Amino acid sequence: MRALIAVVTPLGRLIAVCSVLVWVLGALLGWVEMVLIAVTGLVTFALSCLLTIGTAAVRVQVSLSKRRVVAGGSSSCRVQVEQAGRNRFLPYALEVPVGTGVETFDVIGKQGHDHTFPITTERRGVIVVGPATTVRGDPLGLLRRTVVLREPEELFVHPVTTALRSFGTGLLRDLEGRTTNDMSMSDLAFHALREYAPGDDRRYIHWRSSAKASTVDSKFLVRQFLDTRRAHFAIVVDGSPVAFPDAEDFEIAVSAGASIAVRAALDDIDTTVVAAGQVAHKQGKHRLLDSFSRASFGPVALPELTARAAGVSSGATLAILITGAVPSFSDLRRAAAAFAPEVPKVVLRVDPSAATALKPSTALTVLTLRQLSDLPALLAGGAPR
């Protein structure tokens, strides 16, 4: 019963109820005109029901020419309709939602139908295409019967990015791992020679230097190394609306984070992205950009996002925090404290009203970004301490 009632539109319910009431009122008062109006309404409702009887056995395939585009680009959607059964069916409409709009096609006859329409994009985001739905009803809109045929598809609109230099040089130089101050007896970065101590691996004895020792009580000399580790970037984009005076500042922040992530992927650097709550850990370039496409304002503050990023990327060698102009330096230090003290931290503040600047400190390096085009020159300004 609920399914039958759901087919009737609010207009159809109004016509059916009013027709019955008018019939009863006309019969009580003896008004033939009112009875005629009621009969006309009920007959119209009955004819509308006849137009919705039956099902269309069809196969619908919805495909996108491009599943990922950059904001401002375009894709196209192809809808193929093919009859699966032999029975004839009345004409019906096929609806394909595209974001907030709907593309509607009329399907008539038994022949297959092939429709292609463009999808233009203006802003970053995810456009949901579908699900494809058949709609059977009447011209007056008294009844509407829908059948969902296909699962929706997603069109990822990636943010606009700017090309950056390889991270082998510049502020974020961290290519192929970096040398730390932690001593090790087995690594690649040679540090110095020291006297042999019980328990040292004899394979690292430097025989030539030991033979050149001139003192009688000299001991063997062994190699000492500095630990190196594979580079791992942790990129955090603040998603709190209070951090950005303008929504466009947030878009610049997302584009800046995406630009760094793309360059890290091209340099084969492991990257963890926490973009306003969207997490992507050690994914390819396309998956990283997908997380930026889904990023939106949320209630989670920057300290919570950095804590989440630090938990996911436990071996991070560089932390990059991107936020707006509102958070103070103490707020940034508190957020950056989620990462280990030995991890260099770089904060990128988006502030179109300020001049592009680089302010290094012992705790973290703070960069001020005025516009996205300034990012390459800003990142080439130095190295974190």
mmCIF file of C-alpha atoms in Angstrom:
data_model
loop_
_atom_site.group_PDB
_atom_site.id
_atom_site.type_symbol
_atom_site.label_atom_id
_atom_site.label_comp_id
_atom_site.label_asym_id
_atom_site.label_seq_id
_atom_site.Cartn_x
_atom_site.Cartn_y
_atom_site.Cartn_z
ATOM 1 C CA MET A 1 0.000 0.000 0.000
ATOM 2 C CA ARG A 2 2.832 2.402 0.791
ATOM 3 C CA ALA A 3 4.428 1.674 -2.573
ATOM 4 C CA LEU A 4 1.133 2.394 -4.362
ATOM 5 C CA ILE A 5 0.613 5.627 -2.442
ATOM 6 C CA ALA A 6 4.182 6.711 -3.175
ATOM 7 C CA VAL A 7 3.459 6.551 -6.918
ATOM 8 C CA VAL A 8 0.746 9.206 -6.580
ATOM 9 C CA THR A 9 2.065 12.764 -6.594
ATOM 10 C CA PRO A 10 0.685 15.426 -4.233
ATOM 11 C CA LEU A 11 -1.312 16.832 -7.145
ATOM 12 C CA GLY A 12 -2.756 13.396 -7.868
ATOM 13 C CA ARG A 13 -3.773 12.936 -4.236
ATOM 14 C CA LEU A 14 -5.459 16.310 -4.253
ATOM 15 C CA ILE A 15 -7.424 15.481 -7.427
ATOM 16 C CA ALA A 16 -8.509 12.053 -6.136
ATOM 17 C CA VAL A 17 -9.595 13.274 -2.688
ATOM 18 C CA CYS A 18 -11.344 16.382 -4.007
ATOM 19 C CA SER A 19 -13.165 14.370 -6.691
ATOM 20 C CA VAL A 20 -14.572 11.983 -4.090
ATOM 21 C CA LEU A 21 -15.608 14.833 -1.791
ATOM 22 C CA VAL A 22 -17.206 16.779 -4.620
ATOM 23 C CA TRP A 23 -19.125 13.654 -5.735
ATOM 24 C CA VAL A 24 -20.483 13.109 -2.237
ATOM 25 C CA LEU A 25 -21.361 16.785 -1.854
ATOM 26 C CA GLY A 26 -23.023 16.908 -5.268
ATOM 27 C CA ALA A 27 -25.087 13.789 -4.532
ATOM 28 C CA LEU A 28 -26.273 15.209 -1.191
ATOM 29 C CA LEU A 29 -27.180 18.574 -2.678
ATOM 30 C CA GLY A 30 -28.483 17.189 -5.922
ATOM 31 C CA TRP A 31 -26.087 19.235 -8.053
ATOM 32 C CA VAL A 32 -25.458 17.405 -11.313
ATOM 33 C CA GLU A 33 -22.661 19.804 -12.279
ATOM 34 C CA MET A 34 -20.654 18.903 -9.185
ATOM 35 C CA VAL A 35 -21.100 15.192 -9.855
ATOM 36 C CA LEU A 36 -19.945 15.726 -13.448
ATOM 37 C CA ILE A 37 -16.829 17.535 -12.237
ATOM 38 C CA ALA A 38 -16.092 14.696 -9.787
ATOM 39 C CA VAL A 39 -16.541 12.037 -12.467
ATOM 40 C CA THR A 40 -14.228 13.948 -14.777
ATOM 41 C CA GLY A 41 -11.551 14.073 -12.078
ATOM 42 C CA LEU A 42 -11.828 10.366 -11.260
ATOM 43 C CA VAL A 43 -11.787 9.340 -14.916
ATOM 44 C CA THR A 44 -8.697 11.478 -15.480
ATOM 45 C CA PHE A 45 -7.035 9.861 -12.460
ATOM 46 C CA ALA A 46 -7.943 6.379 -13.756
ATOM 47 C CA LEU A 47 -6.499 7.107 -17.205
ATOM 48 C CA SER A 48 -3.317 8.346 -15.557
ATOM 49 C CA CYS A 49 -3.070 5.034 -13.698
ATOM 50 C CA LEU A 50 -3.311 3.138 -16.993
ATOM 51 C CA LEU A 51 -0.316 5.059 -18.349
ATOM 52 C CA THR A 52 1.869 3.842 -15.475
ATOM 53 C CA ILE A 53 1.006 0.141 -15.748
ATOM 54 C CA GLY A 54 3.773 -2.168 -16.893
ATOM 55 C CA THR A 55 7.534 -2.140 -16.608
ATOM 56 C CA ALA A 56 10.216 -1.369 -19.149
ATOM 57 C CA ALA A 57 12.762 -4.182 -19.280
ATOM 58 C CA VAL A 58 15.799 -2.174 -20.332
ATOM 59 C CA ARG A 59 19.518 -2.089 -19.736
ATOM 60 C CA VAL A 60 21.119 1.293 -19.149
ATOM 61 C CA GLN A 61 24.820 1.981 -19.213
ATOM 62 C CA VAL A 62 26.178 5.324 -17.996
ATOM 63 C CA SER A 63 29.842 6.036 -18.751
ATOM 64 C CA LEU A 64 32.068 9.078 -18.386
ATOM 65 C CA SER A 65 34.704 9.987 -20.948
ATOM 66 C CA LYS A 66 36.894 11.328 -18.115
ATOM 67 C CA ARG A 67 36.515 10.438 -14.460
ATOM 68 C CA ARG A 68 38.992 13.092 -13.322
ATOM 69 C CA VAL A 69 39.306 16.635 -14.645
ATOM 70 C CA VAL A 70 40.858 19.869 -13.406
ATOM 71 C CA ALA A 71 38.533 22.665 -12.323
ATOM 72 C CA GLY A 72 37.464 24.531 -15.443
ATOM 73 C CA GLY A 73 37.761 21.441 -17.641
ATOM 74 C CA SER A 74 34.972 19.356 -19.105
ATOM 75 C CA SER A 75 33.935 15.751 -19.514
ATOM 76 C CA SER A 76 31.080 14.030 -21.314
ATOM 77 C CA CYS A 77 28.543 11.448 -20.217
ATOM 78 C CA ARG A 78 27.225 8.743 -22.523
ATOM 79 C CA VAL A 79 23.904 7.063 -21.754
ATOM 80 C CA GLN A 80 23.121 3.871 -23.681
ATOM 81 C CA VAL A 81 19.613 2.384 -23.434
ATOM 82 C CA GLU A 82 18.873 -1.101 -24.736
ATOM 83 C CA GLN A 83 15.647 -3.104 -24.416
ATOM 84 C CA ALA A 84 16.153 -6.373 -22.553
ATOM 85 C CA GLY A 85 12.711 -7.938 -23.164
ATOM 86 C CA ARG A 86 10.445 -8.540 -26.160
ATOM 87 C CA ASN A 87 7.311 -6.852 -24.837
ATOM 88 C CA ARG A 88 6.300 -3.483 -26.148
ATOM 89 C CA PHE A 89 6.093 -0.664 -23.684
ATOM 90 C CA LEU A 90 4.727 2.842 -23.625
ATOM 91 C CA PRO A 91 7.082 5.814 -23.974
ATOM 92 C CA TYR A 92 8.814 6.810 -20.776
ATOM 93 C CA ALA A 93 11.407 9.276 -19.593
ATOM 94 C CA LEU A 94 14.940 8.513 -18.473
ATOM 95 C CA GLU A 95 16.457 10.848 -15.899
ATOM 96 C CA VAL A 96 20.177 11.113 -15.132
ATOM 97 C CA PRO A 97 20.979 13.511 -12.245
ATOM 98 C CA VAL A 98 24.191 15.478 -12.760
ATOM 99 C CA GLY A 99 25.167 17.307 -9.587
ATOM 100 C CA THR A 100 22.267 19.600 -8.734
ATOM 101 C CA GLY A 101 20.728 19.330 -12.238
ATOM 102 C CA VAL A 102 18.934 16.562 -14.112
ATOM 103 C CA GLU A 103 19.317 15.446 -17.734
ATOM 104 C CA THR A 104 16.034 14.012 -19.109
ATOM 105 C CA PHE A 105 15.593 11.887 -22.246
ATOM 106 C CA ASP A 106 12.442 10.544 -23.858
ATOM 107 C CA VAL A 107 12.639 6.853 -24.779
ATOM 108 C CA ILE A 108 10.163 5.859 -27.494
ATOM 109 C CA GLY A 109 9.836 2.480 -29.210
ATOM 110 C CA LYS A 110 11.926 -0.656 -28.999
ATOM 111 C CA GLN A 111 15.069 0.639 -30.667
ATOM 112 C CA GLY A 112 18.166 1.356 -28.640
ATOM 113 C CA HIS A 113 18.963 4.911 -27.656
ATOM 114 C CA ASP A 114 22.363 6.532 -27.329
ATOM 115 C CA HIS A 115 22.632 9.976 -25.741
ATOM 116 C CA THR A 116 25.779 11.991 -25.037
ATOM 117 C CA PHE A 117 25.854 15.294 -23.201
ATOM 118 C CA PRO A 118 28.730 17.476 -21.933
ATOM 119 C CA ILE A 119 29.539 18.141 -18.282
ATOM 120 C CA THR A 120 31.304 21.425 -17.636
ATOM 121 C CA THR A 121 33.054 22.216 -14.372
ATOM 122 C CA GLU A 122 33.828 25.514 -12.718
ATOM 123 C CA ARG A 123 34.969 24.685 -9.191
ATOM 124 C CA ARG A 124 36.748 21.905 -7.383
ATOM 125 C CA GLY A 125 34.560 19.132 -5.988
ATOM 126 C CA VAL A 126 32.908 15.809 -6.740
ATOM 127 C CA ILE A 127 30.009 15.716 -9.208
ATOM 128 C CA VAL A 128 27.682 12.745 -8.750
ATOM 129 C CA VAL A 129 26.300 11.483 -12.069
ATOM 130 C CA GLY A 130 23.245 9.257 -11.684
ATOM 131 C CA PRO A 131 21.705 7.014 -10.731
ATOM 132 C CA ALA A 132 19.879 6.499 -14.033
ATOM 133 C CA THR A 133 16.156 6.301 -13.327
ATOM 134 C CA THR A 134 13.195 5.428 -15.551
ATOM 135 C CA VAL A 135 10.133 7.599 -15.006
ATOM 136 C CA ARG A 136 6.649 6.544 -16.071
ATOM 137 C CA GLY A 137 3.706 8.835 -15.532
ATOM 138 C CA ASP A 138 1.036 10.939 -17.160
ATOM 139 C CA PRO A 139 1.239 14.306 -18.914
ATOM 140 C CA LEU A 140 -0.661 16.003 -16.083
ATOM 141 C CA GLY A 141 1.785 14.839 -13.389
ATOM 142 C CA LEU A 142 -0.782 13.002 -11.263
ATOM 143 C CA LEU A 143 1.351 9.865 -10.961
ATOM 144 C CA ARG A 144 5.080 9.294 -11.109
ATOM 145 C CA ARG A 145 6.645 5.836 -11.016
ATOM 146 C CA THR A 146 10.429 5.562 -10.868
ATOM 147 C CA VAL A 147 12.802 2.616 -11.111
ATOM 148 C CA VAL A 148 16.505 3.045 -10.333
ATOM 149 C CA LEU A 149 18.596 1.137 -12.881
ATOM 150 C CA ARG A 150 22.246 2.073 -12.321
ATOM 151 C CA GLU A 151 24.473 3.061 -9.438
ATOM 152 C CA PRO A 152 25.776 6.635 -9.569
ATOM 153 C CA GLU A 153 29.166 7.543 -11.004
ATOM 154 C CA GLU A 154 31.512 10.143 -9.559
ATOM 155 C CA LEU A 155 33.336 12.810 -11.527
ATOM 156 C CA PHE A 156 36.309 14.154 -9.562
ATOM 157 C CA VAL A 157 37.077 17.802 -10.238
ATOM 158 C CA HIS A 158 40.640 18.293 -9.030
ATOM 159 C CA PRO A 159 41.882 21.662 -7.763
ATOM 160 C CA VAL A 160 44.044 23.874 -9.936
ATOM 161 C CA THR A 161 47.727 23.264 -9.147
ATOM 162 C CA THR A 162 50.974 25.007 -9.957
ATOM 163 C CA ALA A 163 54.166 23.321 -11.110
ATOM 164 C CA LEU A 164 56.883 23.056 -8.465
ATOM 165 C CA ARG A 165 60.555 22.216 -8.706
ATOM 166 C CA SER A 166 61.801 18.858 -7.577
ATOM 167 C CA PHE A 167 62.133 18.606 -3.806
ATOM 168 C CA GLY A 168 65.821 17.756 -4.165
ATOM 169 C CA THR A 169 66.478 21.466 -3.568
ATOM 170 C CA GLY A 170 64.662 24.355 -1.944
ATOM 171 C CA LEU A 171 62.683 24.649 1.253
ATOM 172 C CA LEU A 172 61.229 21.142 1.159
ATOM 173 C CA ARG A 173 64.354 19.278 0.050
ATOM 174 C CA ASP A 174 63.822 15.784 1.340
ATOM 175 C CA LEU A 175 64.460 13.571 -1.663
ATOM 176 C CA GLU A 176 65.294 9.886 -1.151
ATOM 177 C CA GLY A 177 65.432 10.214 2.607
ATOM 178 C CA ARG A 178 67.321 12.655 4.773
ATOM 179 C CA THR A 179 70.247 12.385 7.171
ATOM 180 C CA THR A 180 69.397 12.645 10.863
ATOM 181 C CA ASN A 181 71.585 13.316 13.910
ATOM 182 C CA ASP A 182 70.970 9.825 15.285
ATOM 183 C CA MET A 183 74.095 7.692 15.340
ATOM 184 C CA SER A 184 74.024 4.244 13.788
ATOM 185 C CA MET A 185 76.459 1.417 13.230
ATOM 186 C CA SER A 186 74.835 0.325 9.974
ATOM 187 C CA ASP A 187 73.628 2.805 7.369
ATOM 188 C CA LEU A 188 74.663 4.693 4.229
ATOM 189 C CA ALA A 189 75.670 8.137 5.513
ATOM 190 C CA PHE A 190 79.255 7.912 6.815
ATOM 191 C CA HIS A 191 79.934 10.191 9.789
ATOM 192 C CA ALA A 192 83.305 9.503 11.411
ATOM 193 C CA LEU A 193 85.718 6.919 12.801
ATOM 194 C CA ARG A 194 85.903 5.975 16.449
ATOM 195 C CA GLU A 195 87.702 3.410 18.565
ATOM 196 C CA TYR A 196 86.427 -0.109 18.606
ATOM 197 C CA ALA A 197 84.194 -1.024 21.565
ATOM 198 C CA PRO A 198 83.098 -4.496 22.670
ATOM 199 C CA GLY A 199 79.986 -5.494 20.769
ATOM 200 C CA ASP A 200 80.764 -3.539 17.594
ATOM 201 C CA ASP A 201 80.371 -5.343 14.289
ATOM 202 C CA ARG A 202 83.834 -6.306 13.037
ATOM 203 C CA ARG A 203 82.687 -5.868 9.449
ATOM 204 C CA TYR A 204 82.840 -2.093 9.940
ATOM 205 C CA ILE A 205 86.450 -1.992 11.163
ATOM 206 C CA HIS A 206 88.394 0.410 8.960
ATOM 207 C CA TRP A 207 91.584 -1.617 8.561
ATOM 208 C CA ARG A 208 93.583 0.952 6.628
ATOM 209 C CA SER A 209 93.040 3.686 9.222
ATOM 210 C CA SER A 210 93.689 1.222 12.026
ATOM 211 C CA ALA A 211 97.028 0.235 10.441
ATOM 212 C CA LYS A 212 98.097 3.872 10.193
ATOM 213 C CA ALA A 213 97.590 4.467 13.908
ATOM 214 C CA SER A 214 101.020 5.369 15.335
ATOM 215 C CA THR A 215 100.428 4.977 19.061
ATOM 216 C CA VAL A 216 101.240 1.709 20.796
ATOM 217 C CA ASP A 217 97.994 1.522 22.789
ATOM 218 C CA SER A 218 95.805 2.425 19.848
ATOM 219 C CA LYS A 219 92.762 0.277 19.170
ATOM 220 C CA PHE A 220 90.940 -0.661 16.035
ATOM 221 C CA LEU A 221 88.921 2.075 14.380
ATOM 222 C CA VAL A 222 85.359 1.404 13.248
ATOM 223 C CA ARG A 223 83.057 3.381 10.968
ATOM 224 C CA GLN A 224 80.187 5.328 12.491
ATOM 225 C CA PHE A 225 77.143 6.364 10.463
ATOM 226 C CA LEU A 226 74.183 8.695 10.677
ATOM 227 C CA ASP A 227 70.687 7.279 10.333
ATOM 228 C CA THR A 228 68.862 7.960 7.097
ATOM 229 C CA ARG A 229 65.230 7.305 6.382
ATOM 230 C CA ARG A 230 62.987 7.355 3.336
ATOM 231 C CA ALA A 231 61.269 10.694 2.807
ATOM 232 C CA HIS A 232 57.668 10.862 3.972
ATOM 233 C CA PHE A 233 55.617 14.046 3.756
ATOM 234 C CA ALA A 234 52.600 14.703 5.963
ATOM 235 C CA ILE A 235 50.382 17.401 4.421
ATOM 236 C CA VAL A 236 47.577 18.807 6.592
ATOM 237 C CA VAL A 237 45.042 21.325 5.252
ATOM 238 C CA ASP A 238 42.992 23.138 7.863
ATOM 239 C CA GLY A 239 39.247 22.712 7.293
ATOM 240 C CA SER A 240 37.907 24.978 10.017
ATOM 241 C CA PRO A 241 35.831 27.837 8.556
ATOM 242 C CA VAL A 242 37.002 30.208 11.300
ATOM 243 C CA ALA A 243 40.604 29.900 10.074
ATOM 244 C CA PHE A 244 39.828 31.486 6.706
ATOM 245 C CA PRO A 245 38.296 34.987 6.473
ATOM 246 C CA ASP A 246 37.173 34.209 2.924
ATOM 247 C CA ALA A 247 36.111 30.931 1.308
ATOM 248 C CA GLU A 248 38.454 31.652 -1.603
ATOM 249 C CA ASP A 249 41.389 31.517 0.834
ATOM 250 C CA PHE A 250 40.421 27.927 1.582
ATOM 251 C CA GLU A 251 40.482 27.127 -2.140
ATOM 252 C CA ILE A 252 44.005 28.564 -2.385
ATOM 253 C CA ALA A 253 45.035 26.423 0.594
ATOM 254 C CA VAL A 254 43.638 23.296 -1.038
ATOM 255 C CA SER A 255 45.383 24.114 -4.333
ATOM 256 C CA ALA A 256 48.678 24.707 -2.525
ATOM 257 C CA GLY A 257 48.428 21.380 -0.703
ATOM 258 C CA ALA A 258 47.535 19.605 -3.938
ATOM 259 C CA SER A 259 50.517 21.191 -5.715
ATOM 260 C CA ILE A 260 52.914 19.921 -3.036
ATOM 261 C CA ALA A 261 51.308 16.463 -3.083
ATOM 262 C CA VAL A 262 51.617 16.216 -6.881
ATOM 263 C CA ARG A 263 55.285 17.188 -6.790
ATOM 264 C CA ALA A 264 55.938 14.684 -3.995
ATOM 265 C CA ALA A 265 54.253 11.938 -6.032
ATOM 266 C CA LEU A 266 56.370 12.806 -9.070
ATOM 267 C CA ASP A 267 59.491 12.625 -6.872
ATOM 268 C CA ASP A 268 58.363 9.219 -5.551
ATOM 269 C CA ILE A 269 58.051 10.501 -1.981
ATOM 270 C CA ASP A 270 55.628 8.757 0.358
ATOM 271 C CA THR A 271 52.863 11.211 1.188
ATOM 272 C CA THR A 272 50.063 11.315 3.735
ATOM 273 C CA VAL A 273 47.315 13.858 3.122
ATOM 274 C CA VAL A 274 44.739 15.006 5.669
ATOM 275 C CA ALA A 275 42.728 17.580 3.747
ATOM 276 C CA ALA A 276 39.996 18.972 5.989
ATOM 277 C CA GLY A 277 39.161 15.503 7.275
ATOM 278 C CA GLN A 278 39.791 13.572 4.043
ATOM 279 C CA VAL A 279 42.664 11.114 4.564
ATOM 280 C CA ALA A 280 44.874 9.558 1.873
ATOM 281 C CA HIS A 281 47.907 7.579 3.001
ATOM 282 C CA LYS A 282 50.669 6.563 0.584
ATOM 283 C CA GLN A 283 48.406 6.678 -2.451
ATOM 284 C CA GLY A 284 49.123 7.524 -6.070
ATOM 285 C CA LYS A 285 48.817 11.000 -7.517
ATOM 286 C CA HIS A 286 45.202 10.571 -8.631
ATOM 287 C CA ARG A 287 44.019 9.224 -5.282
ATOM 288 C CA LEU A 288 45.786 12.043 -3.466
ATOM 289 C CA LEU A 289 44.060 14.604 -5.664
ATOM 290 C CA ASP A 290 40.725 12.842 -5.102
ATOM 291 C CA SER A 291 41.036 13.574 -1.387
ATOM 292 C CA PHE A 292 41.550 17.267 -2.169
ATOM 293 C CA SER A 293 38.456 17.207 -4.396
ATOM 294 C CA ARG A 294 36.358 15.945 -1.473
ATOM 295 C CA ALA A 295 37.796 18.442 1.025
ATOM 296 C CA SER A 296 35.266 20.865 2.503
ATOM 297 C CA PHE A 297 34.761 22.955 5.616
ATOM 298 C CA GLY A 298 34.061 20.970 8.777
ATOM 299 C CA PRO A 299 33.970 21.248 12.561
ATOM 300 C CA VAL A 300 37.342 19.538 13.105
ATOM 301 C CA ALA A 301 40.036 22.020 14.191
ATOM 302 C CA LEU A 302 43.648 22.049 13.028
ATOM 303 C CA PRO A 303 45.120 20.399 16.199
ATOM 304 C CA GLU A 304 42.794 17.432 15.744
ATOM 305 C CA LEU A 305 43.728 17.129 12.074
ATOM 306 C CA THR A 306 47.456 17.213 12.837
ATOM 307 C CA ALA A 307 46.979 14.596 15.562
ATOM 308 C CA ARG A 308 45.195 12.384 13.041
ATOM 309 C CA ALA A 309 47.969 12.923 10.480
ATOM 310 C CA ALA A 310 50.681 12.161 13.044
ATOM 311 C CA GLY A 311 48.919 8.938 13.966
ATOM 312 C CA VAL A 312 48.601 7.805 10.347
ATOM 313 C CA SER A 313 52.106 8.871 9.253
ATOM 314 C CA SER A 314 54.183 7.701 12.192
ATOM 315 C CA GLY A 315 57.362 7.765 10.071
ATOM 316 C CA ALA A 316 56.917 11.239 8.644
ATOM 317 C CA THR A 317 60.142 13.128 7.932
ATOM 318 C CA LEU A 318 58.509 16.478 7.151
ATOM 319 C CA ALA A 319 55.194 17.990 8.285
ATOM 320 C CA ILE A 320 53.484 20.673 6.191
ATOM 321 C CA LEU A 321 50.538 22.497 7.779
ATOM 322 C CA ILE A 322 48.377 24.722 5.564
ATOM 323 C CA THR A 323 45.920 27.127 7.163
ATOM 324 C CA GLY A 324 44.466 30.620 6.874
ATOM 325 C CA ALA A 325 45.409 34.006 8.302
ATOM 326 C CA VAL A 326 43.390 33.744 11.532
ATOM 327 C CA PRO A 327 45.310 31.184 13.695
ATOM 328 C CA SER A 328 48.008 32.745 15.865
ATOM 329 C CA PHE A 329 51.606 31.560 16.130
ATOM 330 C CA SER A 330 50.864 29.863 19.476
ATOM 331 C CA ASP A 331 47.948 28.013 17.860
ATOM 332 C CA LEU A 332 50.226 26.835 15.095
ATOM 333 C CA ARG A 333 52.871 25.653 17.562
ATOM 334 C CA ARG A 334 50.257 23.753 19.532
ATOM 335 C CA ALA A 335 48.996 22.071 16.375
ATOM 336 C CA ALA A 336 52.505 21.229 15.150
ATOM 337 C CA ALA A 337 53.358 19.642 18.520
ATOM 338 C CA ALA A 338 51.430 16.543 17.431
ATOM 339 C CA PHE A 339 54.479 15.519 15.403
ATOM 340 C CA ALA A 340 57.732 14.344 16.970
ATOM 341 C CA PRO A 341 60.230 17.090 17.949
ATOM 342 C CA GLU A 342 62.813 15.868 15.435
ATOM 343 C CA VAL A 343 60.371 16.216 12.504
ATOM 344 C CA PRO A 344 60.820 19.572 10.693
ATOM 345 C CA LYS A 345 57.573 21.512 10.488
ATOM 346 C CA VAL A 346 56.572 24.042 7.848
ATOM 347 C CA VAL A 347 53.406 26.135 8.173
ATOM 348 C CA LEU A 348 51.891 27.701 5.072
ATOM 349 C CA ARG A 349 49.499 30.541 5.907
ATOM 350 C CA VAL A 350 47.207 31.784 3.127
ATOM 351 C CA ASP A 351 46.720 35.538 3.499
ATOM 352 C CA PRO A 352 45.969 37.484 0.283
ATOM 353 C CA SER A 353 46.134 40.786 2.200
ATOM 354 C CA ALA A 354 49.737 40.252 3.350
ATOM 355 C CA ALA A 355 53.000 40.117 1.464
ATOM 356 C CA THR A 356 54.618 36.789 0.617
ATOM 357 C CA ALA A 357 57.150 36.110 3.371
ATOM 358 C CA LEU A 358 59.347 33.436 4.947
ATOM 359 C CA LYS A 359 59.878 33.487 8.738
ATOM 360 C CA PRO A 360 62.059 30.634 10.022
ATOM 361 C CA SER A 361 62.237 29.819 13.729
ATOM 362 C CA THR A 362 63.532 27.045 15.923
ATOM 363 C CA ALA A 363 60.075 25.525 16.396
ATOM 364 C CA LEU A 364 58.677 25.774 12.878
ATOM 365 C CA THR A 365 59.044 27.704 9.662
ATOM 366 C CA VAL A 366 56.099 29.955 8.806
ATOM 367 C CA LEU A 367 55.420 30.902 5.190
ATOM 368 C CA THR A 368 52.882 33.504 4.121
ATOM 369 C CA LEU A 369 51.279 32.825 0.745
ATOM 370 C CA ARG A 370 49.434 35.628 -1.013
ATOM 371 C CA GLN A 371 48.363 33.735 -4.132
ATOM 372 C CA LEU A 372 48.957 30.316 -5.646
ATOM 373 C CA SER A 373 51.365 31.582 -8.302
ATOM 374 C CA ASP A 374 53.788 32.673 -5.530
ATOM 375 C CA LEU A 375 54.169 29.130 -4.188
ATOM 376 C CA PRO A 376 57.111 27.957 -6.395
ATOM 377 C CA ALA A 377 59.273 30.955 -5.498
ATOM 378 C CA LEU A 378 58.269 30.744 -1.826
ATOM 379 C CA LEU A 379 59.249 27.086 -1.479
ATOM 380 C CA ALA A 380 62.594 27.794 -3.140
ATOM 381 C CA GLY A 381 63.455 30.328 -0.436
ATOM 382 C CA GLY A 382 65.361 28.127 2.005
ATOM 383 C CA ALA A 383 65.496 24.967 4.036
ATOM 384 C CA PRO A 384 63.844 24.128 7.349
ATOM 385 C CA ARG A 385 66.111 23.925 10.353
#
